[in-house]
Amino acid sequence: MNSIIDYIKIRDPNEKEFHQAVFEVVESIKPVIAKNPIYTSQKILERMIEPERTIQFRVPWIDDQGEIQINRGYRIQMNSAIGPYKGGLRFHPSVNLSILKFLAFEQVFKNALTTLPMGGGKGGSDFDPKGKSDREVMRFCQSFMSELYRHIGADTDVPAGDIGVGAREIGYLFGMYKKLNNEFTGVFTGKGLKWGGSLIRPEATGYGNVYFASEMLNTKKETLEDKTCLVSGSGNVAQFTIEKIIELKGKVITVSDSSGYIYDPEGINKEKLQFIKELKNVKRGRISEYATKYPNATFTQKKENETYNPLWDHKADCAFPSATQNEINEQDALNLIKNKVQLVSEGANMPSTPEAVKIFLDNNLLYGPGKAANAGGVSVSGLEMSQNSMRLSWDKNEVDRRLKDIMKNIHKTCLDASKQYGYSNNYVAGANIAGFTKVADAMIDQGLV
Ligand code: NDP
Ligand code: 2IT
């Protein structure tokens, strides 16, 4: 096992985030490997850490000043043992192979947990949609798709949104795919409701995360009612996490973006949430404007070389990181413990560093790792694919009921797998073990391919 870790470090020395995601899985599945020598003889782990296919391409486009711009586009087709590659596209200047490989690797296990037939993939670009006009975004998306279209398909690889890719980008990407392929298929999820999208998909990651958190609290016979919650981010996942917490009578006191965070001691109510949605989804403004509109709230600007994030240093019961990877470091985790936080449920992918995770586990927090807690988004993507194949659409209640059932089921699967291998209520180990065994067994059934 340790040799696998050495191997990826030597082979791809610069892929820090990818190493981090692999190490976590390798650590938790040690007892599974010890009990099942076939996984070693079949070199399952060695096969899993090598993407089935990695596509990297040039994305040239022309900005509004008439100048030529060049970005990098990627799609990592990680594993198709249990279904077509499935996972989002991320447009953010930080995007590189390491980040996309970590996301694709985690996606494989997450998708296995959903019970739906989806393999794992991830893609994106170092393009930054921030500050770009709609026309620039459209030209970029069209250029991106003029290469990606030949690698994807409703039964091959089905992308969706992630950071920087929301309803607007999916529309432009889908439109170009349809034109180039001359077919209207369910090749994307997160589509507009009027053209094949599923109800509840926009809400699904946030709602699903809160359903997962409620399941964790329920093991202690508690609910979210009257719980004070910290949320980071203010995009898709954060918005619908806040919405569901409000509905369940919890109180959210923080929200953030990449320039800083808002602390609102009175709590974010429905009206304030509506302001955030318009600010972020329509005006594409900065979260600092919240404090101008609601003067009882304060905005704290992010400082360079910050050693901890003050957002995590408030008295609270629950934390829902919903921005990006490694946004909770060791000091942040210690602050959460000091402030009596009892639950951390990850809307973002890998938001906690390994040191932070260790602190959560050592302190017996209810800790839901991203690949379990945020699986609601891709679950409803799976339901969107089913509806597209059947050429029908379920109503809101039907999709929400299925989402709730799936999150409940993932929660139970994690606890069962964790117990089976001698861990006590460890959702990290449970998610990794359950996801790994499902994919590993499918790979063995299908031979060496
Ligand atoms: P959005 O683009 O809608 O929102 C991202 C939010 O996080 C924004 O508020 C953004 O701030 C902030 N953010 C992004 N990068 C950074 C950074 N480097 N430092 C600080 N803040 C940052 O994305 P989503 O809400 O869709 O995604 C959020 C997280 O949830 C990601 O980790 C994603 O992988 C994960 N996720 C998303 C799913 C989905 O269905 N969308 C499903 C499962 C997981 P700013 O506006 O300044 O950029
Ligand atoms: O990280 C994720 O699970 C997503 N960005 C959603 C993927 C999807 O295919 O819906």
Short mmCIF file of C-alpha atoms and ligand atoms in Angstrom, two decimals:
data_model
loop_
_atom_site.label_atom_id
_atom_site.label_comp_id
_atom_site.label_asym_id
_atom_site.label_seq_id
_atom_site.Cartn_x
_atom_site.Cartn_y
_atom_site.Cartn_z
CA MET A 1 0.00 0.00 0.00
CA ASN A 2 2.73 2.44 0.93
CA SER A 3 4.43 1.61 -2.34
CA ILE A 4 1.40 2.99 -4.20
CA ILE A 5 1.83 6.27 -2.43
CA ASP A 6 5.53 6.37 -3.27
CA TYR A 7 4.71 5.40 -6.84
CA ILE A 8 2.32 8.28 -7.52
CA LYS A 9 4.67 10.72 -5.82
CA ILE A 10 7.49 9.70 -8.14
CA ARG A 11 5.34 9.45 -11.24
CA ASP A 12 3.47 12.75 -10.86
CA PRO A 13 5.44 14.68 -8.25
CA ASN A 14 3.56 17.95 -8.70
CA GLU A 15 0.03 16.65 -8.28
CA LYS A 16 -0.41 17.55 -4.60
CA GLU A 17 -4.20 17.55 -4.52
CA PHE A 18 -4.36 14.24 -6.35
CA HIS A 19 -1.94 12.67 -3.86
CA GLN A 20 -4.03 13.99 -0.99
CA ALA A 21 -7.24 12.41 -2.34
CA VAL A 22 -5.52 9.07 -3.03
CA PHE A 23 -3.79 8.91 0.38
CA GLU A 24 -7.08 9.32 2.18
CA VAL A 25 -8.66 6.43 0.31
CA VAL A 26 -5.59 4.20 0.63
CA GLU A 27 -5.49 4.75 4.40
CA SER A 28 -9.13 3.85 4.96
CA ILE A 29 -9.25 0.74 2.79
CA LYS A 30 -6.24 -0.99 4.39
CA PRO A 31 -8.46 -3.49 6.28
CA VAL A 32 -10.41 -4.24 3.08
CA ILE A 33 -7.23 -4.98 1.14
CA ALA A 34 -5.94 -7.17 3.98
CA LYS A 35 -9.12 -9.27 3.94
CA ASN A 36 -9.46 -9.54 0.15
CA PRO A 37 -6.15 -10.51 -1.50
CA ILE A 38 -7.83 -10.47 -4.93
CA TYR A 39 -7.75 -6.66 -4.89
CA THR A 40 -3.97 -6.83 -4.56
CA SER A 41 -3.42 -9.58 -7.12
CA GLN A 42 -5.70 -7.78 -9.59
CA LYS A 43 -3.82 -4.51 -8.94
CA ILE A 44 -7.14 -2.73 -8.47
CA LEU A 45 -5.70 0.32 -6.72
CA GLU A 46 -2.93 0.70 -9.27
CA ARG A 47 -5.58 0.60 -12.00
CA MET A 48 -7.91 3.02 -10.20
CA ILE A 49 -5.30 5.75 -9.84
CA GLU A 50 -4.58 5.80 -13.56
CA PRO A 51 -7.34 7.61 -15.52
CA GLU A 52 -8.82 5.52 -18.31
CA ARG A 53 -8.28 8.53 -20.53
CA THR A 54 -6.98 12.08 -20.08
CA ILE A 55 -7.84 14.67 -22.68
CA GLN A 56 -6.10 18.04 -22.76
CA PHE A 57 -6.74 20.61 -25.47
CA ARG A 58 -6.26 24.17 -26.64
CA VAL A 59 -9.22 26.55 -26.29
CA PRO A 60 -8.70 29.68 -28.41
CA TRP A 61 -11.31 32.46 -28.31
CA ILE A 62 -11.61 36.18 -29.03
CA ASP A 63 -12.37 38.66 -26.24
CA ASP A 64 -14.53 41.78 -26.55
CA GLN A 65 -11.47 43.89 -27.45
CA GLY A 66 -10.81 41.64 -30.44
CA GLU A 67 -7.76 40.09 -28.84
CA ILE A 68 -7.03 36.36 -29.13
CA GLN A 69 -7.02 34.45 -25.83
CA ILE A 70 -5.81 30.89 -25.28
CA ASN A 71 -6.92 28.66 -22.41
CA ARG A 72 -6.42 25.02 -21.55
CA GLY A 73 -9.30 22.57 -21.62
CA TYR A 74 -9.37 19.14 -19.94
CA ARG A 75 -11.52 16.10 -19.41
CA ILE A 76 -10.38 13.28 -17.13
CA GLN A 77 -12.29 10.06 -17.87
CA MET A 78 -11.33 8.30 -14.67
CA ASN A 79 -13.36 5.12 -14.36
CA SER A 80 -16.28 3.60 -16.27
CA ALA A 81 -16.68 0.33 -14.36
CA ILE A 82 -20.23 1.03 -13.22
CA GLY A 83 -21.51 3.47 -15.85
CA PRO A 84 -20.66 6.25 -18.29
CA TYR A 85 -18.11 8.81 -17.02
CA LYS A 86 -20.01 11.40 -15.00
CA GLY A 87 -18.90 14.55 -13.25
CA GLY A 88 -18.77 18.30 -13.51
CA LEU A 89 -16.76 20.88 -15.42
CA ARG A 90 -14.90 23.54 -13.44
CA PHE A 91 -13.91 26.92 -14.91
CA HIS A 92 -11.46 28.61 -12.54
CA PRO A 93 -7.95 30.05 -13.02
CA SER A 94 -6.56 27.49 -10.53
CA VAL A 95 -7.63 24.51 -12.65
CA ASN A 96 -4.82 22.10 -13.52
CA LEU A 97 -4.35 18.35 -13.92
CA SER A 98 -3.78 17.75 -10.21
CA ILE A 99 -7.03 19.42 -9.19
CA LEU A 100 -9.07 17.71 -11.91
CA LYS A 101 -7.55 14.29 -11.15
CA PHE A 102 -8.37 14.63 -7.46
CA LEU A 103 -11.92 15.65 -8.34
CA ALA A 104 -12.32 12.81 -10.87
CA PHE A 105 -10.90 10.27 -8.41
CA GLU A 106 -13.30 11.36 -5.65
CA GLN A 107 -16.16 11.38 -8.15
CA VAL A 108 -15.67 7.67 -8.86
CA PHE A 109 -16.36 6.76 -5.22
CA LYS A 110 -19.08 9.38 -4.76
CA ASN A 111 -20.99 8.17 -7.80
CA ALA A 112 -20.70 4.56 -6.62
CA LEU A 113 -22.32 5.59 -3.32
CA THR A 114 -25.38 7.09 -5.04
CA THR A 115 -26.54 3.57 -6.12
CA LEU A 116 -27.05 4.95 -9.65
CA PRO A 117 -25.09 3.59 -12.64
CA MET A 118 -22.47 6.30 -13.12
CA GLY A 119 -18.71 6.10 -13.58
CA GLY A 120 -16.47 9.02 -12.66
CA GLY A 121 -14.96 11.92 -14.57
CA LYS A 122 -14.21 15.61 -14.25
CA GLY A 123 -13.07 18.37 -16.56
CA GLY A 124 -12.81 22.06 -17.03
CA SER A 125 -10.52 24.90 -17.88
CA ASP A 126 -8.27 27.56 -16.37
CA PHE A 127 -10.66 30.11 -17.94
CA ASP A 128 -11.99 32.64 -15.39
CA PRO A 129 -15.62 33.61 -16.07
CA LYS A 130 -15.32 36.42 -13.48
CA GLY A 131 -15.50 39.84 -15.11
CA LYS A 132 -16.20 38.41 -18.58
CA SER A 133 -19.20 39.53 -20.62
CA ASP A 134 -21.94 37.02 -21.52
CA ARG A 135 -20.69 37.11 -25.12
CA GLU A 136 -17.14 36.29 -24.05
CA VAL A 137 -18.39 33.41 -21.93
CA MET A 138 -20.43 32.15 -24.88
CA ARG A 139 -17.49 32.33 -27.29
CA PHE A 140 -15.30 30.51 -24.80
CA CYS A 141 -17.90 27.77 -24.18
CA GLN A 142 -18.39 27.27 -27.92
CA SER A 143 -14.66 26.92 -28.52
CA PHE A 144 -14.32 24.55 -25.54
CA MET A 145 -17.13 22.36 -26.87
CA SER A 146 -15.79 22.36 -30.43
CA GLU A 147 -13.15 19.96 -29.10
CA LEU A 148 -14.91 18.27 -26.16
CA TYR A 149 -17.94 17.16 -28.22
CA ARG A 150 -16.04 14.30 -29.86
CA HIS A 151 -15.19 12.75 -26.47
CA ILE A 152 -18.58 12.83 -24.72
CA GLY A 153 -22.10 11.44 -25.26
CA ALA A 154 -25.23 10.43 -23.35
CA ASP A 155 -23.91 6.85 -22.95
CA THR A 156 -20.20 7.75 -22.90
CA ASP A 157 -19.50 10.75 -20.71
CA VAL A 158 -22.03 13.19 -19.27
CA PRO A 159 -20.60 16.47 -17.87
CA ALA A 160 -22.40 18.90 -15.54
CA GLY A 161 -21.56 22.08 -13.60
CA ASP A 162 -19.05 22.79 -10.84
CA ILE A 163 -17.24 25.99 -9.77
CA GLY A 164 -17.71 28.65 -12.45
CA VAL A 165 -20.04 26.48 -14.52
CA GLY A 166 -23.72 27.17 -13.83
CA ALA A 167 -26.93 27.46 -15.82
CA ARG A 168 -25.51 30.04 -18.27
CA GLU A 169 -22.40 28.03 -19.18
CA ILE A 170 -24.31 24.74 -19.44
CA GLY A 171 -26.73 26.39 -21.87
CA TYR A 172 -23.94 27.58 -24.18
CA LEU A 173 -22.06 24.27 -23.95
CA PHE A 174 -25.16 22.18 -24.63
CA GLY A 175 -26.23 24.42 -27.53
CA MET A 176 -22.87 23.94 -29.24
CA TYR A 177 -22.87 20.17 -28.64
CA LYS A 178 -26.33 19.91 -30.19
CA LYS A 179 -25.26 21.89 -33.24
CA LEU A 180 -22.06 19.90 -33.81
CA ASN A 181 -23.64 16.47 -33.28
CA ASN A 182 -27.03 17.23 -34.77
CA GLU A 183 -28.77 15.47 -31.92
CA PHE A 184 -30.71 16.43 -28.82
CA THR A 185 -29.66 13.99 -26.13
CA GLY A 186 -29.07 13.95 -22.40
CA VAL A 187 -25.35 14.62 -22.83
CA PHE A 188 -25.30 17.19 -20.01
CA THR A 189 -27.03 17.45 -16.67
CA GLY A 190 -28.04 20.65 -14.95
CA LYS A 191 -29.82 21.67 -18.15
CA GLY A 192 -32.50 24.39 -18.16
CA LEU A 193 -35.91 23.21 -16.99
CA LYS A 194 -37.47 24.07 -20.35
CA TRP A 195 -35.00 21.92 -22.30
CA GLY A 196 -34.52 18.65 -20.49
CA GLY A 197 -33.28 19.67 -17.07
CA SER A 198 -34.58 18.09 -13.88
CA LEU A 199 -36.48 19.90 -11.17
CA ILE A 200 -34.43 20.07 -7.95
CA ARG A 201 -31.06 19.69 -9.77
CA PRO A 202 -30.01 23.28 -8.92
CA GLU A 203 -31.00 22.70 -5.29
CA ALA A 204 -29.71 19.12 -5.04
CA THR A 205 -26.16 19.47 -3.71
CA GLY A 206 -27.10 21.95 -0.97
CA TYR A 207 -30.35 20.23 -0.02
CA GLY A 208 -28.66 16.82 -0.12
CA ASN A 209 -25.88 18.01 2.16
CA VAL A 210 -28.41 19.26 4.71
CA TYR A 211 -30.33 15.96 4.47
CA PHE A 212 -27.05 14.14 5.14
CA ALA A 213 -26.29 16.40 8.10
CA SER A 214 -29.78 15.78 9.47
CA GLU A 215 -29.17 12.04 9.25
CA MET A 216 -25.91 12.44 11.18
CA LEU A 217 -27.65 14.55 13.85
CA ASN A 218 -30.43 11.99 14.05
CA THR A 219 -27.94 9.39 15.31
CA LYS A 220 -27.77 11.62 18.42
CA LYS A 221 -31.55 12.22 18.36
CA GLU A 222 -30.98 15.84 17.39
CA THR A 223 -32.17 18.10 14.55
CA LEU A 224 -31.02 21.34 12.92
CA GLU A 225 -33.70 23.36 14.70
CA ASP A 226 -32.12 26.29 16.59
CA LYS A 227 -28.62 25.20 15.57
CA THR A 228 -26.23 28.01 14.59
CA CYS A 229 -24.48 27.20 11.32
CA LEU A 230 -21.38 28.45 9.50
CA VAL A 231 -21.54 28.28 5.70
CA SER A 232 -18.69 29.24 3.36
CA GLY A 233 -19.06 30.12 -0.32
CA SER A 234 -22.04 31.91 -1.86
CA GLY A 235 -22.47 29.97 -5.10
CA ASN A 236 -24.80 27.16 -6.05
CA VAL A 237 -24.00 24.81 -3.18
CA ALA A 238 -23.91 27.48 -0.46
CA GLN A 239 -27.18 29.11 -1.56
CA PHE A 240 -29.26 25.95 -1.39
CA THR A 241 -27.55 24.77 1.79
CA ILE A 242 -28.65 28.01 3.42
CA GLU A 243 -32.16 27.66 1.95
CA LYS A 244 -32.67 24.21 3.46
CA ILE A 245 -31.16 25.15 6.83
CA ILE A 246 -33.60 28.09 7.05
CA GLU A 247 -36.48 25.73 6.19
CA LEU A 248 -35.41 23.37 8.98
CA LYS A 249 -35.26 26.33 11.42
CA GLY A 250 -31.49 26.53 11.78
CA LYS A 251 -29.65 29.87 11.80
CA VAL A 252 -26.86 30.64 9.29
CA ILE A 253 -24.49 33.41 10.36
CA THR A 254 -21.75 33.36 7.69
CA VAL A 255 -21.35 33.32 3.91
CA SER A 256 -18.31 34.12 1.75
CA ASP A 257 -16.66 34.44 -1.64
CA SER A 258 -13.04 34.53 -2.73
CA SER A 259 -12.59 38.11 -1.51
CA GLY A 260 -13.77 37.63 2.08
CA TYR A 261 -16.66 36.70 4.33
CA ILE A 262 -19.84 38.07 5.87
CA TYR A 263 -20.74 37.63 9.52
CA ASP A 264 -24.41 38.30 10.18
CA PRO A 265 -25.17 37.77 13.88
CA GLU A 266 -28.93 38.08 13.23
CA GLY A 267 -28.85 35.20 10.78
CA ILE A 268 -29.55 35.04 7.05
CA ASN A 269 -33.31 34.92 6.48
CA LYS A 270 -35.23 34.18 3.26
CA GLU A 271 -35.16 37.81 2.12
CA LYS A 272 -31.40 38.10 2.64
CA LEU A 273 -30.88 34.79 0.83
CA GLN A 274 -32.86 36.14 -2.12
CA PHE A 275 -30.52 39.15 -2.13
CA ILE A 276 -27.49 36.78 -2.24
CA LYS A 277 -29.00 34.79 -5.12
CA GLU A 278 -29.63 37.91 -7.20
CA LEU A 279 -26.24 39.37 -6.30
CA LYS A 280 -24.34 36.22 -7.27
CA ASN A 281 -26.45 34.66 -10.07
CA VAL A 282 -27.71 37.76 -11.90
CA LYS A 283 -25.56 40.77 -11.02
CA ARG A 284 -22.44 38.61 -10.58
CA GLY A 285 -21.33 40.96 -7.79
CA ARG A 286 -19.14 40.58 -4.70
CA ILE A 287 -20.41 39.30 -1.34
CA SER A 288 -19.11 42.45 0.40
CA GLU A 289 -22.25 44.21 -0.98
CA TYR A 290 -24.29 42.22 1.56
CA ALA A 291 -22.84 44.33 4.38
CA THR A 292 -23.75 47.53 2.54
CA LYS A 293 -27.33 46.36 2.15
CA TYR A 294 -27.60 44.91 5.70
CA PRO A 295 -25.44 47.14 7.95
CA ASN A 296 -25.75 44.87 11.03
CA ALA A 297 -23.58 42.40 9.18
CA THR A 298 -19.81 42.81 8.83
CA PHE A 299 -17.55 42.03 5.89
CA THR A 300 -14.00 40.85 6.57
CA GLN A 301 -11.67 41.01 3.61
CA LYS A 302 -9.44 38.01 2.94
CA LYS A 303 -5.82 38.84 3.71
CA GLU A 304 -2.84 37.55 1.82
CA ASN A 305 -0.86 34.83 3.60
CA GLU A 306 -3.64 34.28 6.10
CA THR A 307 -2.77 31.33 8.37
CA TYR A 308 -6.40 30.65 9.26
CA ASN A 309 -9.82 31.65 7.97
CA PRO A 310 -11.70 33.79 10.53
CA LEU A 311 -15.02 32.55 9.09
CA TRP A 312 -14.47 29.29 11.03
CA ASP A 313 -13.77 31.16 14.26
CA HIS A 314 -17.32 31.90 15.45
CA LYS A 315 -19.41 30.16 18.09
CA ALA A 316 -21.61 27.66 16.26
CA ASP A 317 -23.04 24.14 16.28
CA CYS A 318 -22.55 23.09 12.66
CA ALA A 319 -20.26 23.93 9.73
CA PHE A 320 -20.99 23.49 6.03
CA PRO A 321 -17.87 24.30 3.94
CA SER A 322 -19.25 24.98 0.44
CA ALA A 323 -16.54 26.89 -1.44
CA THR A 324 -13.43 24.96 -2.46
CA GLN A 325 -10.69 22.41 -1.61
CA ASN A 326 -8.51 22.81 1.49
CA GLU A 327 -10.48 25.75 2.85
CA ILE A 328 -10.31 24.32 6.41
CA ASN A 329 -6.76 23.82 7.67
CA GLU A 330 -5.47 22.52 10.99
CA GLN A 331 -5.89 25.87 12.76
CA ASP A 332 -9.41 26.28 11.39
CA ALA A 333 -10.30 22.79 12.64
CA LEU A 334 -8.92 23.64 16.10
CA ASN A 335 -10.98 26.84 16.06
CA LEU A 336 -14.13 24.88 15.18
CA ILE A 337 -13.51 22.53 18.11
CA LYS A 338 -12.80 25.47 20.44
CA ASN A 339 -16.10 27.03 19.35
CA LYS A 340 -18.02 23.84 20.19
CA VAL A 341 -18.96 22.90 16.65
CA GLN A 342 -20.32 19.34 16.73
CA LEU A 343 -20.92 18.68 13.02
CA VAL A 344 -19.02 19.34 9.79
CA SER A 345 -20.79 18.35 6.57
CA GLU A 346 -18.86 19.00 3.37
CA GLY A 347 -20.71 20.62 0.46
CA ALA A 348 -17.41 21.34 -1.28
CA ASN A 349 -15.05 18.62 -2.52
CA MET A 350 -12.13 17.93 -0.13
CA PRO A 351 -12.53 21.25 1.75
CA SER A 352 -10.65 19.93 4.81
CA THR A 353 -6.90 19.27 4.83
CA PRO A 354 -5.77 15.84 6.15
CA GLU A 355 -4.66 17.52 9.41
CA ALA A 356 -8.13 19.03 9.83
CA VAL A 357 -9.82 15.69 9.13
CA LYS A 358 -7.68 14.02 11.79
CA ILE A 359 -8.77 16.64 14.33
CA PHE A 360 -12.46 16.06 13.48
CA LEU A 361 -12.09 12.30 13.87
CA ASP A 362 -10.00 12.51 17.05
CA ASN A 363 -12.66 14.74 18.61
CA ASN A 364 -15.55 12.48 17.55
CA LEU A 365 -17.28 15.16 15.51
CA LEU A 366 -20.14 14.17 13.26
CA TYR A 367 -18.01 14.56 10.14
CA GLY A 368 -19.52 13.95 6.69
CA PRO A 369 -16.82 13.87 3.98
CA GLY A 370 -17.66 15.48 0.64
CA LYS A 371 -17.88 12.30 -1.35
CA ALA A 372 -20.83 11.23 0.82
CA ALA A 373 -22.32 14.52 2.01
CA ASN A 374 -22.34 16.36 -1.33
CA ALA A 375 -23.40 13.38 -3.46
CA GLY A 376 -26.92 14.80 -3.77
CA GLY A 377 -25.92 16.91 -6.79
CA VAL A 378 -24.67 14.06 -8.89
CA SER A 379 -27.52 11.88 -7.63
CA VAL A 380 -30.10 14.21 -9.12
CA SER A 381 -27.90 14.38 -12.22
CA GLY A 382 -28.37 10.60 -12.40
CA LEU A 383 -32.12 11.12 -12.02
CA GLU A 384 -31.98 13.73 -14.82
CA MET A 385 -30.32 11.13 -17.05
CA SER A 386 -33.07 8.62 -16.23
CA GLN A 387 -35.81 11.15 -17.00
CA ASN A 388 -34.10 12.08 -20.30
CA SER A 389 -33.87 8.41 -21.33
CA MET A 390 -37.54 7.87 -20.54
CA ARG A 391 -38.47 11.20 -22.17
CA LEU A 392 -40.53 12.30 -19.22
CA SER A 393 -40.10 14.54 -16.20
CA TRP A 394 -40.94 13.88 -12.59
CA ASP A 395 -42.48 16.61 -10.45
CA LYS A 396 -40.58 18.43 -7.75
CA ASN A 397 -41.87 16.29 -4.88
CA GLU A 398 -40.94 13.08 -6.67
CA VAL A 399 -37.33 14.19 -7.31
CA ASP A 400 -36.95 15.60 -3.81
CA ARG A 401 -38.31 12.39 -2.28
CA ARG A 402 -35.82 10.34 -4.29
CA LEU A 403 -32.98 12.69 -3.30
CA LYS A 404 -33.89 12.32 0.39
CA ASP A 405 -34.02 8.53 0.08
CA ILE A 406 -30.63 8.46 -1.66
CA MET A 407 -28.97 10.63 1.02
CA LYS A 408 -30.49 8.49 3.77
CA ASN A 409 -29.22 5.41 2.02
CA ILE A 410 -25.69 6.83 1.56
CA HIS A 411 -25.62 7.68 5.26
CA LYS A 412 -26.57 4.12 6.20
CA THR A 413 -24.15 2.60 3.69
CA CYS A 414 -21.28 4.61 5.20
CA LEU A 415 -22.12 3.58 8.76
CA ASP A 416 -22.59 -0.10 7.81
CA ALA A 417 -19.29 -0.28 5.88
CA SER A 418 -17.45 1.52 8.66
CA LYS A 419 -18.79 -0.93 11.26
CA GLN A 420 -18.10 -3.97 9.09
CA TYR A 421 -14.41 -3.14 9.05
CA GLY A 422 -14.11 -2.27 12.73
CA TYR A 423 -14.28 1.52 12.57
CA SER A 424 -16.69 3.22 14.95
CA ASN A 425 -19.11 5.54 13.09
CA ASN A 426 -16.37 6.81 10.81
CA TYR A 427 -18.04 8.26 7.69
CA VAL A 428 -14.69 8.80 5.94
CA ALA A 429 -13.73 5.15 6.18
CA GLY A 430 -17.31 4.06 5.44
CA ALA A 431 -17.62 6.14 2.26
CA ASN A 432 -14.21 5.05 0.98
CA ILE A 433 -14.77 1.37 1.73
CA ALA A 434 -18.30 1.19 0.27
CA GLY A 435 -17.33 3.16 -2.86
CA PHE A 436 -14.12 1.21 -3.36
CA THR A 437 -15.60 -2.29 -3.05
CA LYS A 438 -18.44 -1.54 -5.47
CA VAL A 439 -16.11 -0.22 -8.17
CA ALA A 440 -13.39 -2.83 -7.51
CA ASP A 441 -15.83 -5.73 -7.82
CA ALA A 442 -17.23 -4.34 -11.08
CA MET A 443 -13.69 -3.99 -12.45
CA ILE A 444 -12.87 -7.59 -11.58
CA ASP A 445 -16.10 -8.83 -13.22
CA GLN A 446 -15.20 -7.00 -16.43
CA GLY A 447 -11.67 -8.35 -16.78
CA LEU A 448 -8.45 -6.52 -17.43
CA VAL A 449 -9.56 -3.58 -19.57
P1 NDP B 1 -19.95 28.19 -7.64
O1 NDP B 1 -19.05 28.62 -8.70
O2 NDP B 1 -21.42 28.34 -7.80
O3 NDP B 1 -19.56 28.88 -6.25
C1 NDP B 1 -18.29 28.75 -5.73
C2 NDP B 1 -18.18 29.63 -4.48
O4 NDP B 1 -16.96 29.34 -3.82
C3 NDP B 1 -18.16 31.11 -4.80
O5 NDP B 1 -18.71 31.81 -3.72
C4 NDP B 1 -16.66 31.37 -4.95
O6 NDP B 1 -16.30 32.72 -4.74
C5 NDP B 1 -16.10 30.49 -3.86
N1 NDP B 1 -14.74 30.08 -4.21
C6 NDP B 1 -14.35 29.41 -5.32
N2 NDP B 1 -13.02 29.23 -5.34
C7 NDP B 1 -12.57 29.81 -4.22
C8 NDP B 1 -11.28 29.96 -3.67
N3 NDP B 1 -10.19 29.48 -4.29
N4 NDP B 1 -11.18 30.62 -2.49
C9 NDP B 1 -12.28 31.10 -1.85
N5 NDP B 1 -13.53 30.99 -2.34
C10 NDP B 1 -13.67 30.36 -3.49
O7 NDP B 1 -19.58 26.65 -7.38
P2 NDP B 1 -20.41 25.53 -6.60
O8 NDP B 1 -21.23 26.13 -5.52
O9 NDP B 1 -21.06 24.68 -7.61
O10 NDP B 1 -19.22 24.65 -5.98
C11 NDP B 1 -18.73 24.85 -4.65
C12 NDP B 1 -18.05 23.58 -4.18
O11 NDP B 1 -19.00 22.50 -4.18
C13 NDP B 1 -16.88 23.09 -5.05
O12 NDP B 1 -15.94 22.46 -4.22
C14 NDP B 1 -17.54 22.03 -5.94
O13 NDP B 1 -16.60 21.10 -6.42
C15 NDP B 1 -18.50 21.40 -4.94
N6 NDP B 1 -19.62 20.66 -5.50
C16 NDP B 1 -20.48 21.22 -6.39
C17 NDP B 1 -21.55 20.49 -6.87
C18 NDP B 1 -22.57 21.09 -7.78
O14 NDP B 1 -23.55 20.41 -8.09
N7 NDP B 1 -22.43 22.33 -8.22
C19 NDP B 1 -21.76 19.10 -6.49
C20 NDP B 1 -20.84 18.62 -5.48
C21 NDP B 1 -19.80 19.38 -5.04
P3 NDP B 1 -16.16 33.73 -6.00
O15 NDP B 1 -17.56 34.08 -6.38
O16 NDP B 1 -15.36 34.87 -5.49
O17 NDP B 1 -15.44 32.96 -7.07
O1 2IT B 2 -18.65 17.38 -7.67
C1 2IT B 2 -19.76 17.04 -8.11
O2 2IT B 2 -20.33 16.03 -7.71
C2 2IT B 2 -20.38 17.90 -9.13
N1 2IT B 2 -19.84 18.95 -9.46
C3 2IT B 2 -21.66 17.47 -9.79
C4 2IT B 2 -21.39 16.42 -10.83
C5 2IT B 2 -22.58 16.06 -11.68
O3 2IT B 2 -22.33 15.33 -12.66
O4 2IT B 2 -23.71 16.44 -11.40
#
